Structures are given as structure tokens and as C-alpha cells.
Short mmCIF file of C-alpha atoms and ligand atoms in Angstrom, two decimals:
data_model
loop_
_atom_site.label_atom_id
_atom_site.label_comp_id
_atom_site.label_asym_id
_atom_site.label_seq_id
_atom_site.Cartn_x
_atom_site.Cartn_y
_atom_site.Cartn_z
CA VAL A 1 -7.43 43.20 18.13
CA GLN A 2 -6.55 41.54 21.38
CA LEU A 3 -5.93 37.95 19.87
CA GLN A 4 -6.62 36.06 23.18
CA ALA A 5 -9.87 37.92 23.81
CA ALA A 6 -11.03 38.20 20.07
CA SER A 7 -14.46 36.69 19.24
CA LYS A 8 -14.84 34.52 16.20
CA GLU A 9 -16.32 37.44 14.11
CA GLN A 10 -13.52 39.60 15.14
CA LEU A 11 -10.98 37.09 13.95
CA THR A 12 -12.72 36.41 10.96
CA GLN A 13 -12.56 40.20 9.99
CA TYR A 14 -8.97 40.28 11.02
CA GLU A 15 -8.22 37.31 8.81
CA SER A 16 -9.84 38.97 5.88
CA ASP A 17 -7.72 42.08 6.47
CA LEU A 18 -4.60 40.19 6.83
CA LYS A 19 -5.39 38.21 3.57
CA SER A 20 -5.87 41.57 1.73
CA ALA A 21 -2.54 42.84 3.12
CA TYR A 22 -0.84 39.59 2.16
CA GLN A 23 -2.24 39.68 -1.40
CA ARG A 24 -1.04 43.30 -1.83
CA LEU A 25 2.53 42.07 -0.83
CA GLN A 26 2.20 39.32 -3.18
CA GLU A 27 1.70 41.82 -6.01
CA ASP A 28 4.99 43.54 -5.34
CA GLN A 29 6.69 40.32 -6.78
CA LEU A 30 9.39 40.45 -4.11
CA THR A 31 12.55 38.37 -4.10
CA LEU A 32 14.03 38.77 -0.64
CA ASP A 33 16.25 36.36 1.33
CA LEU A 34 16.68 36.10 4.97
CA THR A 35 18.22 32.74 4.98
CA ARG A 36 22.00 33.39 4.69
CA GLY A 37 24.00 33.83 7.71
CA LYS A 38 26.79 35.48 5.72
CA PRO A 39 28.58 38.87 5.82
CA SER A 40 27.18 41.42 3.32
CA ALA A 41 29.35 42.73 0.69
CA ASP A 42 29.95 46.00 2.77
CA GLN A 43 31.18 43.85 5.54
CA VAL A 44 33.60 41.75 3.59
CA SER A 45 35.01 44.94 2.14
CA ILE A 46 36.14 46.11 5.46
CA ALA A 47 39.02 43.43 4.90
CA ASN A 48 39.93 44.56 1.38
CA LYS A 49 42.97 45.89 2.87
CA LEU A 50 44.18 42.20 2.69
CA ASP A 51 44.80 42.76 -1.10
CA GLY A 52 48.30 43.97 -1.45
CA ILE A 53 49.01 44.05 2.35
CA LEU A 54 52.23 42.06 1.87
CA ASN A 55 53.79 44.59 -0.74
CA GLY A 56 56.14 41.71 -1.90
CA ASN A 57 57.31 40.94 1.70
CA TYR A 58 56.49 37.37 2.17
CA VAL A 59 58.70 36.85 5.24
CA SER A 60 57.03 36.94 8.58
CA ASP A 61 58.40 38.54 11.75
CA SER A 62 59.00 35.04 12.98
CA GLY A 63 61.15 34.62 10.09
CA VAL A 64 59.03 32.23 8.05
CA ASP A 65 59.24 32.37 4.12
CA THR A 66 55.42 31.95 3.81
CA ARG A 67 55.68 31.03 -0.02
CA ASN A 68 57.31 27.77 0.81
CA TYR A 69 56.24 24.54 2.39
CA GLY A 70 56.74 23.92 6.00
CA GLY A 71 55.02 24.80 9.31
CA PRO A 72 52.21 22.19 9.46
CA ASN A 73 50.70 23.98 12.57
CA GLY A 74 50.57 27.33 10.70
CA LEU A 75 52.37 30.78 11.04
CA PRO A 76 53.28 31.33 14.71
CA GLU A 77 51.51 34.95 14.49
CA MET A 78 48.21 33.16 13.42
CA ARG A 79 48.46 30.51 16.17
CA ALA A 80 48.80 33.23 18.71
CA LEU A 81 45.98 35.09 17.28
CA GLY A 82 43.77 31.99 17.38
CA GLY A 83 44.90 31.40 21.03
CA GLU A 84 43.72 34.99 21.92
CA ILE A 85 40.33 34.30 20.20
CA LEU A 86 39.94 31.00 21.91
CA ASP A 87 41.46 31.75 25.18
CA ILE A 88 44.14 29.00 25.02
CA PRO A 89 47.82 29.18 24.64
CA ALA A 90 49.18 29.41 21.07
CA SER A 91 51.09 26.10 21.56
CA ASN A 92 47.83 24.30 21.56
CA VAL A 93 46.44 25.82 18.43
CA ILE A 94 46.74 24.77 14.92
CA ALA A 95 46.09 27.70 12.18
CA ALA A 96 44.66 26.16 9.30
CA GLY A 97 42.82 26.53 5.94
CA ASN A 98 39.71 28.90 5.45
CA SER A 99 37.14 26.64 7.13
CA SER A 100 36.39 25.82 10.73
CA LEU A 101 33.66 23.60 9.76
CA MET A 102 35.95 21.29 7.62
CA LEU A 103 38.18 21.10 10.88
CA MET A 104 35.24 20.03 12.93
CA TYR A 105 34.13 17.43 10.21
CA LEU A 106 37.85 16.14 10.05
CA THR A 107 38.11 15.92 13.84
CA ALA A 108 34.85 13.95 13.99
CA LEU A 109 35.87 11.74 11.34
CA MET A 110 39.22 11.03 13.04
CA HIS A 111 37.42 10.07 16.13
CA TYR A 112 34.98 7.89 14.19
CA MET A 113 37.46 6.11 12.10
CA TYR A 114 40.97 6.20 13.82
CA GLY A 115 40.23 7.10 17.37
CA LEU A 116 43.21 8.28 19.40
CA GLU A 117 43.39 6.21 22.54
CA GLY A 118 44.86 3.00 20.72
CA GLU A 119 43.07 0.25 18.74
CA ASN A 120 39.41 -0.30 19.41
CA ALA A 121 38.78 3.14 20.59
CA THR A 122 37.05 4.53 17.86
CA TRP A 123 33.49 6.01 17.76
CA GLN A 124 32.38 3.65 15.00
CA GLY A 125 33.50 0.65 17.30
CA MET A 126 30.78 1.54 19.64
CA LYS A 127 27.39 0.19 19.36
CA LYS A 128 25.39 3.22 19.21
CA PRO A 129 27.56 6.44 19.54
CA LYS A 130 25.42 9.61 20.34
CA PHE A 131 25.98 13.42 20.39
CA ILE A 132 24.05 15.80 22.60
CA CYS A 133 22.78 18.62 20.53
CA PRO A 134 21.43 21.72 22.17
CA VAL A 135 18.46 23.07 20.20
CA PRO A 136 17.71 25.13 18.39
CA GLY A 137 21.16 24.85 17.12
CA TYR A 138 23.36 24.89 13.92
CA ASP A 139 22.12 22.70 10.95
CA ARG A 140 25.74 21.97 9.71
CA HIS A 141 26.81 20.45 12.95
CA PHE A 142 23.83 18.11 12.78
CA SER A 143 24.79 17.23 9.07
CA ILE A 144 28.22 16.08 10.29
CA CYS A 145 26.53 13.59 12.82
CA GLU A 146 24.11 12.59 10.28
CA ASN A 147 26.72 11.79 7.83
CA LEU A 148 28.70 9.59 10.21
CA GLY A 149 25.59 7.75 11.56
CA ILE A 150 25.99 9.22 14.88
CA GLU A 151 22.48 9.43 16.75
CA MET A 152 21.52 13.00 17.99
CA ILE A 153 19.94 13.52 21.40
CA THR A 154 18.36 17.07 21.62
CA VAL A 155 18.59 19.19 24.76
CA PRO A 156 16.93 22.65 25.13
CA MET A 157 18.89 25.76 25.10
CA THR A 158 18.15 28.19 28.10
CA GLU A 159 19.17 31.65 28.54
CA ASN A 160 22.43 30.53 30.22
CA GLY A 161 23.34 27.98 27.68
CA PRO A 162 22.29 24.31 27.15
CA ASP A 163 20.14 22.70 30.03
CA MET A 164 23.15 21.30 32.07
CA ASP A 165 20.92 19.32 34.42
CA THR A 166 19.62 17.27 31.47
CA ILE A 167 23.13 16.81 29.92
CA GLU A 168 24.70 15.51 33.18
CA ALA A 169 21.77 13.21 33.70
CA LEU A 170 22.14 11.81 30.11
CA ILE A 171 25.78 11.36 30.27
CA LYS A 172 25.59 9.52 33.59
CA SER A 173 22.87 7.36 32.37
CA ASP A 174 24.21 6.50 28.73
CA ASP A 175 28.06 5.78 28.45
CA GLU A 176 27.83 5.75 24.51
CA ILE A 177 27.31 9.55 24.49
CA ILE A 178 30.55 10.76 22.93
CA GLY A 179 30.02 14.34 22.08
CA LEU A 180 28.31 17.67 22.75
CA TRP A 181 27.92 20.57 20.35
CA CYS A 182 28.49 23.99 21.71
CA VAL A 183 28.41 27.41 20.17
CA PRO A 184 29.19 29.11 23.46
CA LYS A 185 29.02 32.75 22.44
CA TYR A 186 26.10 34.31 20.56
CA SER A 187 24.95 30.70 19.88
CA ASN A 188 23.69 30.05 16.50
CA PRO A 189 20.65 30.92 16.43
CA THR A 190 19.63 31.98 19.88
CA GLY A 191 22.53 34.41 20.63
CA VAL A 192 23.00 32.97 24.00
CA ILE A 193 26.31 33.47 25.84
CA TYR A 194 26.98 30.46 28.00
CA SER A 195 27.08 31.50 31.64
CA GLU A 196 30.13 30.97 33.85
CA GLU A 197 28.35 27.97 35.76
CA THR A 198 27.50 26.35 32.44
CA VAL A 199 31.15 26.63 31.32
CA GLU A 200 32.09 25.27 34.50
CA ARG A 201 29.83 22.24 34.35
CA ILE A 202 30.89 21.72 30.58
CA ALA A 203 34.58 21.70 31.76
CA LYS A 204 33.62 18.84 34.21
CA LEU A 205 31.64 16.53 31.74
CA GLY A 206 34.85 14.81 30.99
CA GLN A 207 35.01 13.48 34.49
CA ILE A 208 31.71 11.64 34.15
CA ALA A 209 31.61 10.79 30.50
CA HIS A 210 33.07 8.01 28.46
CA PRO A 211 36.85 8.51 27.69
CA LEU A 212 36.01 9.00 24.07
CA PHE A 213 33.61 11.90 24.83
CA ARG A 214 34.48 15.28 23.36
CA VAL A 215 33.13 18.71 23.67
CA PHE A 216 33.09 20.38 20.23
CA TRP A 217 33.41 24.01 21.39
CA ASP A 218 32.75 25.85 18.18
CA ASN A 219 33.38 29.67 19.14
CA ALA A 220 32.41 30.84 15.65
CA TYR A 221 31.20 34.28 17.06
CA ALA A 222 34.00 34.79 19.72
CA ALA A 223 34.65 38.24 18.70
CA HIS A 224 31.14 39.35 17.01
CA ASP A 225 29.94 41.64 19.20
CA LEU A 226 27.26 44.18 18.61
CA ASN A 227 27.46 46.31 21.67
CA ASP A 228 30.53 47.94 23.15
CA GLN A 229 30.43 46.11 26.51
CA PRO A 230 30.21 42.53 25.56
CA ALA A 231 29.52 40.02 28.34
CA PRO A 232 32.66 37.90 29.00
CA LEU A 233 32.67 34.15 28.21
CA ALA A 234 34.44 32.00 31.03
CA ASN A 235 37.76 30.35 29.94
CA LEU A 236 36.85 26.72 29.32
CA TRP A 237 40.44 25.70 28.71
CA GLN A 238 41.62 26.84 32.17
CA LEU A 239 38.64 25.23 33.82
CA ALA A 240 39.18 22.02 31.96
CA GLN A 241 42.76 22.01 33.14
CA SER A 242 41.63 22.58 36.71
CA ALA A 243 39.24 19.69 36.26
CA GLY A 244 41.91 17.53 34.62
CA THR A 245 39.62 17.22 31.71
CA GLU A 246 41.76 18.84 28.86
CA ASN A 247 41.53 15.80 26.45
CA SER A 248 37.62 16.17 26.50
CA ILE A 249 37.79 19.61 24.76
CA TRP A 250 38.26 20.52 21.11
CA MET A 251 37.89 24.29 20.12
CA PHE A 252 37.30 25.92 16.79
CA ALA A 253 37.05 29.29 15.33
CA SER A 254 37.64 31.05 12.07
CA SER A 255 37.96 34.57 10.62
CA SER A 256 35.14 33.93 8.05
CA LYS A 257 32.95 36.53 9.59
CA ILE A 258 36.01 38.68 10.47
CA THR A 259 37.76 39.22 7.22
CA PHE A 260 36.66 37.06 4.07
CA ALA A 261 33.97 34.47 4.52
CA GLY A 262 35.58 32.37 1.69
CA ALA A 263 39.32 33.15 2.35
CA GLY A 264 39.79 33.65 5.92
CA VAL A 265 41.86 31.41 8.50
CA ALA A 266 40.40 28.74 10.61
CA TRP A 267 41.76 27.35 14.03
CA VAL A 268 41.42 24.17 15.81
CA ALA A 269 42.81 23.96 19.42
CA GLY A 270 43.08 21.17 22.04
CA SER A 271 45.44 19.28 24.39
CA ASP A 272 48.83 17.98 23.35
CA LYS A 273 47.36 14.65 23.17
CA ASN A 274 44.54 15.59 20.96
CA LEU A 275 46.38 17.82 18.73
CA LYS A 276 49.25 15.20 18.14
CA ALA A 277 46.51 12.66 16.94
CA LEU A 278 45.16 15.46 14.55
CA GLN A 279 48.50 16.60 13.36
CA LYS A 280 49.28 12.93 12.47
CA LEU A 281 46.10 12.76 10.28
CA LEU A 282 46.65 16.21 8.89
CA SER A 283 50.28 15.34 7.80
CA ILE A 284 48.97 12.58 5.57
CA ALA A 285 46.52 14.91 3.95
CA ILE A 286 48.51 18.29 3.55
CA ILE A 287 52.01 19.36 3.62
CA GLY A 288 51.01 22.95 5.09
CA PHE A 289 48.31 25.42 4.90
CA ASP A 290 48.18 28.70 3.06
CA LYS A 291 50.73 30.58 5.12
CA VAL A 292 50.66 33.65 2.82
CA ASN A 293 47.00 34.05 3.80
CA HIS A 294 48.21 33.56 7.30
CA LEU A 295 50.65 36.39 6.84
CA ARG A 296 48.12 38.51 5.13
CA HIS A 297 45.96 38.14 8.23
CA ALA A 298 48.86 38.65 10.69
CA ARG A 299 49.53 41.95 8.98
CA LEU A 300 45.98 43.14 9.15
CA PHE A 301 45.62 42.05 12.82
CA PRO A 302 48.91 42.57 14.60
CA ASP A 303 47.14 42.21 17.89
CA MET A 304 43.73 41.82 19.27
CA ALA A 305 43.02 45.45 19.53
CA ALA A 306 43.27 45.61 15.55
CA LEU A 307 40.82 42.78 15.34
CA ARG A 308 38.42 44.42 17.82
CA THR A 309 38.50 47.64 15.64
CA GLN A 310 37.53 45.56 12.60
CA MET A 311 34.70 43.89 14.45
CA ARG A 312 33.32 47.35 15.64
CA GLU A 313 33.24 48.21 11.80
CA HIS A 314 31.23 45.01 11.16
CA ALA A 315 28.90 45.92 14.07
CA ARG A 316 28.26 49.27 12.42
CA TYR A 317 26.88 47.54 9.17
CA ILE A 318 24.94 44.77 11.27
CA ARG A 319 23.24 46.83 14.06
CA PRO A 320 20.82 48.69 11.76
CA LYS A 321 19.65 45.32 10.35
CA PHE A 322 19.21 43.77 13.65
CA ASP A 323 17.22 46.82 14.91
CA ALA A 324 15.04 46.72 11.67
CA VAL A 325 14.18 42.98 12.67
CA LEU A 326 13.63 43.77 16.43
CA THR A 327 11.65 46.82 15.77
CA SER A 328 9.38 45.05 13.31
CA LEU A 329 8.91 42.12 15.77
CA ASP A 330 8.33 44.58 18.77
CA VAL A 331 5.76 46.57 16.94
CA ASN A 332 3.89 43.60 15.21
CA LEU A 333 4.34 40.45 17.06
CA SER A 334 4.12 40.69 20.76
CA GLU A 335 0.97 38.61 20.87
CA PHE A 336 2.17 36.08 18.23
CA GLY A 337 5.50 34.65 19.20
CA SER A 338 8.59 35.09 21.07
CA TRP A 339 12.14 35.95 20.08
CA THR A 340 15.72 36.44 21.06
CA ASN A 341 17.52 39.89 21.31
CA ALA A 342 21.21 39.00 21.05
CA ASP A 343 24.13 41.28 21.92
CA GLY A 344 26.03 39.82 18.92
CA GLY A 345 26.45 36.98 16.39
CA TYR A 346 24.25 36.76 13.28
CA PHE A 347 20.81 35.69 14.10
CA VAL A 348 17.54 36.35 15.83
CA SER A 349 15.66 33.13 16.71
CA PHE A 350 11.93 33.26 16.49
CA ASP A 351 9.48 30.91 17.96
CA THR A 352 5.74 30.95 16.60
CA ALA A 353 2.99 29.34 18.59
CA PRO A 354 3.27 25.54 18.32
CA GLY A 355 2.71 23.99 14.89
CA LEU A 356 2.95 27.17 12.75
CA ALA A 357 6.52 27.57 11.71
CA LYS A 358 6.27 25.53 8.60
CA LYS A 359 3.09 27.32 7.54
CA VAL A 360 4.81 30.75 8.11
CA VAL A 361 7.75 29.74 6.04
CA SER A 362 5.62 28.59 3.31
CA LEU A 363 3.48 31.66 3.36
CA ALA A 364 6.49 33.86 3.21
CA ALA A 365 7.94 31.96 0.13
CA ASP A 366 4.76 32.53 -1.65
CA ALA A 367 5.08 36.29 -1.07
CA GLY A 368 8.72 36.18 -2.33
CA VAL A 369 10.58 36.05 1.00
CA LYS A 370 13.00 33.09 1.48
CA LEU A 371 13.27 32.09 5.19
CA THR A 372 15.54 29.21 6.55
CA PRO A 373 13.35 26.02 6.29
CA ALA A 374 11.39 25.29 9.34
CA GLY A 375 13.05 22.39 11.22
CA ALA A 376 16.62 23.36 10.00
CA THR A 377 17.67 24.34 13.65
CA PHE A 378 16.83 20.85 14.81
CA PRO A 379 18.53 17.47 14.07
CA TYR A 380 17.20 15.64 11.12
CA GLY A 381 15.27 18.78 10.18
CA ASN A 382 12.57 17.81 12.66
CA ASP A 383 11.35 20.62 15.04
CA PRO A 384 9.01 18.44 17.12
CA GLU A 385 6.96 21.66 17.95
CA ASP A 386 7.21 23.17 14.55
CA ARG A 387 8.02 26.51 16.01
CA ASN A 388 11.42 27.71 15.49
CA ILE A 389 12.50 30.04 12.50
CA ARG A 390 16.00 31.43 12.32
CA ILE A 391 16.06 34.99 10.93
CA ALA A 392 19.48 35.88 9.22
CA PRO A 393 19.42 39.66 8.53
CA THR A 394 23.12 40.46 7.87
CA PHE A 395 23.24 39.83 4.08
CA PRO A 396 20.56 41.88 2.54
CA LYS A 397 20.37 45.69 2.54
CA THR A 398 18.61 47.35 5.53
CA GLU A 399 15.59 48.43 3.67
CA ASP A 400 15.42 44.85 2.22
CA VAL A 401 15.22 43.59 5.72
CA GLU A 402 12.63 46.00 6.72
CA LYS A 403 10.45 44.74 3.68
CA ALA A 404 11.08 41.21 4.27
CA MET A 405 10.03 41.68 8.01
CA GLU A 406 6.89 43.48 6.93
CA VAL A 407 5.96 40.25 4.93
CA PHE A 408 7.24 37.96 7.91
CA CYS A 409 4.98 39.73 10.34
CA ILE A 410 1.82 39.55 8.20
CA CYS A 411 2.48 35.75 7.45
CA VAL A 412 3.00 35.13 11.28
CA LYS A 413 -0.24 36.87 11.99
CA LEU A 414 -2.14 35.20 9.23
CA ALA A 415 -1.09 31.81 10.32
CA THR A 416 -1.76 32.56 13.94
CA VAL A 417 -5.26 33.97 13.15
CA GLN A 418 -6.18 31.07 10.85
CA HIS A 419 -5.05 28.55 13.36
CA ARG A 420 -6.92 30.17 16.06
CA LEU A 421 -10.12 30.30 13.97
CA ALA A 422 -9.66 26.57 13.16
CA SER A 423 -9.36 25.74 16.67
CA LEU A 424 -12.61 27.64 17.74
CA ALA A 425 -14.34 25.77 14.87
CA SER A 426 -13.26 22.40 16.07
C1 PLP B 501 28.20 28.13 14.52
C2 PLP B 501 29.00 28.07 13.27
N1 PLP B 501 30.10 27.53 13.06
C3 PLP B 501 30.86 27.50 11.84
C4 PLP B 501 30.33 28.13 10.86
C5 PLP B 501 31.20 28.06 9.51
O1 PLP B 501 32.54 28.46 9.92
P1 PLP B 501 33.64 28.51 8.79
O2 PLP B 501 33.39 29.43 7.64
O3 PLP B 501 34.91 28.60 9.45
O4 PLP B 501 33.72 27.03 8.20
C6 PLP B 501 29.23 28.95 10.77
C7 PLP B 501 28.60 29.78 9.84
O5 PLP B 501 27.66 30.12 9.68
C8 PLP B 501 28.53 29.03 12.20
O6 PLP B 501 27.36 29.60 12.28
#
């Protein structure tokens, strides 16, 4: 059936066929889950070598006895690796605990409560501090803003990154905008890599924004390529240096999806001035991070080449799952929605026709397939067009991804056909 040209009778018949297919799938009593953007057991196992890698030798090449206190900025080898991942000198990097999200929250909290430009320079001291949130985006970024009572302004993502015309216009017209969330490479969930021009313009935002404005550059997928020829990401740090805006940049990354998601190493990077403020706060909270884990990672990754080899192993497991999603969408849904086809990262972002995402998620749930709640990719869980669904295929087995996608496609078709029939009736 050609959806656009179908008559009411054809659509009614189509609906009835889809309902039968849907009911058959319900009888299978599936329990499948496409919500979790986390590595599979096979993927985390690639890093099992971490266990025992120290072999009783706890002293690093840099001469640090990692078992003891000391070194609040982390093991030098891990600062260097973080610097390579984030494209910034090691001296501007802190190698911390296992979670970059925690570092983002702590950094935001620091700006909110304490500031770093002297008294009365906190975000909470402003009337209505606001963050710009490219959408669709990462729900946990939005939770940080929500937790601190920071208002979120959405800006659409384009294939080159967030819509920079809108961002610049917003910043010029509102001097209480104090932040911008960015996932510059294989963005969550669209998979976009920010173009060179976008990165250049982001670097210059510090010239027009409030002095307390900060870009939160969450490079969570910096090394997470699925193809052998990854597109490059422009060097934000160098561009910010040229623009004299280093203080407007915070960078984050972690090895959560490189080694162990629950026991990796996370990094935060920034200008000397920014880092000094964060170091001061950290020194109150912690004497030092887990340097034994730093050393285990340093041994596993003596250089970036070793890390890239590890990422190629990950890609070997992930690619068939992405292929399963994309093939299923190509074959079934060309008339029913649009979706992204990323060269890396963890997600496929799917847009239904307006007003159908919630319905699709609920239909899928009733057929035993858990999808990320509709709206989760927008601040306050509110997708104004109710279209976006984030598909996360890395965790389940490939055959489970295939089965879940069969259900997903039937649900999208059913919701769309029913919607069309309803609009013909009205
Ligand atoms: C964009 C983004 N940032 C951060 C994280 C979490 O990172 P971490 O495990 O280092 O806290 C994720 C996890 O899905 C993510 O997608």
C-alpha cells in the first residue's frame, strides 16, 4: 500500500492486517529492551585484561605508587590519555573517578553555588539562569539543569550540529544564558558530528555571552567510531585559544564505553582558571581518585593506537546491531518516518509523523518491547511534536534487536495508519 495515495478502504484493510500481525507478536510474550545505551557483556569483556594487568606492580612509569594518597589531578599517564581523547594538553586535564556525568554535575553545581569569578558571580545569583539544550539530546544533561532549577531553552539539531544562527541570536538577546550542552561527536541520540564551522562558532560564543557562560563539551563518544574512516572533529580548545575564550569551555569524557561502563576513568578539562576553581572544590571532597584503576588503564592503553584497537573490537560487536536496526527501518518504514544513520556512537534517532511517538512506545510496550520513553530526548520529557524515539541497540543480542525491530516497525505502521484513518474520518 502506498500510504499517501491509499483510499479509506485500503487503509482499513491495511489496519486490520497490521492488527493481526501485532496480535501474533503479542502472543510471543516477548521481553525485549531497546532502551539501554550501554555496552553488551561481549563489549565489556574486551577489557577483561584489566584484571590482573598490574601483576603486583603498582608503581607507574611516572614513578607514582598508585596505592597511596596523593596526586589530586590523577595519574600523569591518564591525564595524557584524556588530553589525547579531548584534544587538549594533559596539563589542562584532571583524570578522575569512573563517571563523567558526575563531573558535569559537580562542575555545574560549582558554578551554581560557588562561582569562580569572585563573590556574586554564581549562577544562582542570577534572576533566571538558562541553558541552551540542542534537541533531541541526552536526558541526563537535562536532569542536571532541572535539578538546579536552570531553565532550558531548546534549539534544533541540524546535520552539522546545533543550529548556530539561533544560538547566537539567543545569546545576544538574553544575557542570562549561562550554558550550552554539546555532545560534539556522534551526538546522543542523532549521531551527528559537529562541523568545523559549528565548532568555530561555538568557540566564539564566549565573546558575545555573559562572562559566566560555559560550554559543556561532553565528548562521550570521542573514540566510538563504527567505520574505519571517521570524520574528524575540529579542535575546540585551539579555536577557543585563538578566540580568547578558553574560560568559556569545559570538556568531559570517560572510558565508560571503552573499558568497563561501571569502572572506567573519567576526565574533565578546561582552562587554568577553571581547573583551579574545580581543584579547590575537589580537594574538599576527595584526597585523590582511584589511581590503581588509572594505572590499570594506562597499562591497557599505553598509547592512542592501543585504544583505537580496542574501539575497533567494540565496533565489531556493535555494527551488526546497527545494521539490524537500519535494515529493518529501510525495508519497512520509508513512508512512515525518518531516522539517522550514524558512523559511530550508540544510537539511532527515529522520528515518527507528528503526534505518534508516545503511541508507538505504548504499543511496543504492550507487545513486550521496551523503548526509551517518548519525550526523554527533550527537556522536561516534553517533545512538543511527540515524534522522537531513541533506539539503543548495543545491549541486546543481534537476534533480539532484529525481533524488537520487527515489533517496532509494526507499531509505527499501525499507529500511522490509525492516525491517517482518524484524520480521514474527521
Ligand atoms: C552523552 C553522554 N554523556 C555521558 C554519559 C555517561 O558517562 P559516564 O559513564 O562517564 O558518567 C553518557 C552515557 O550514556 C552519554 O550518552
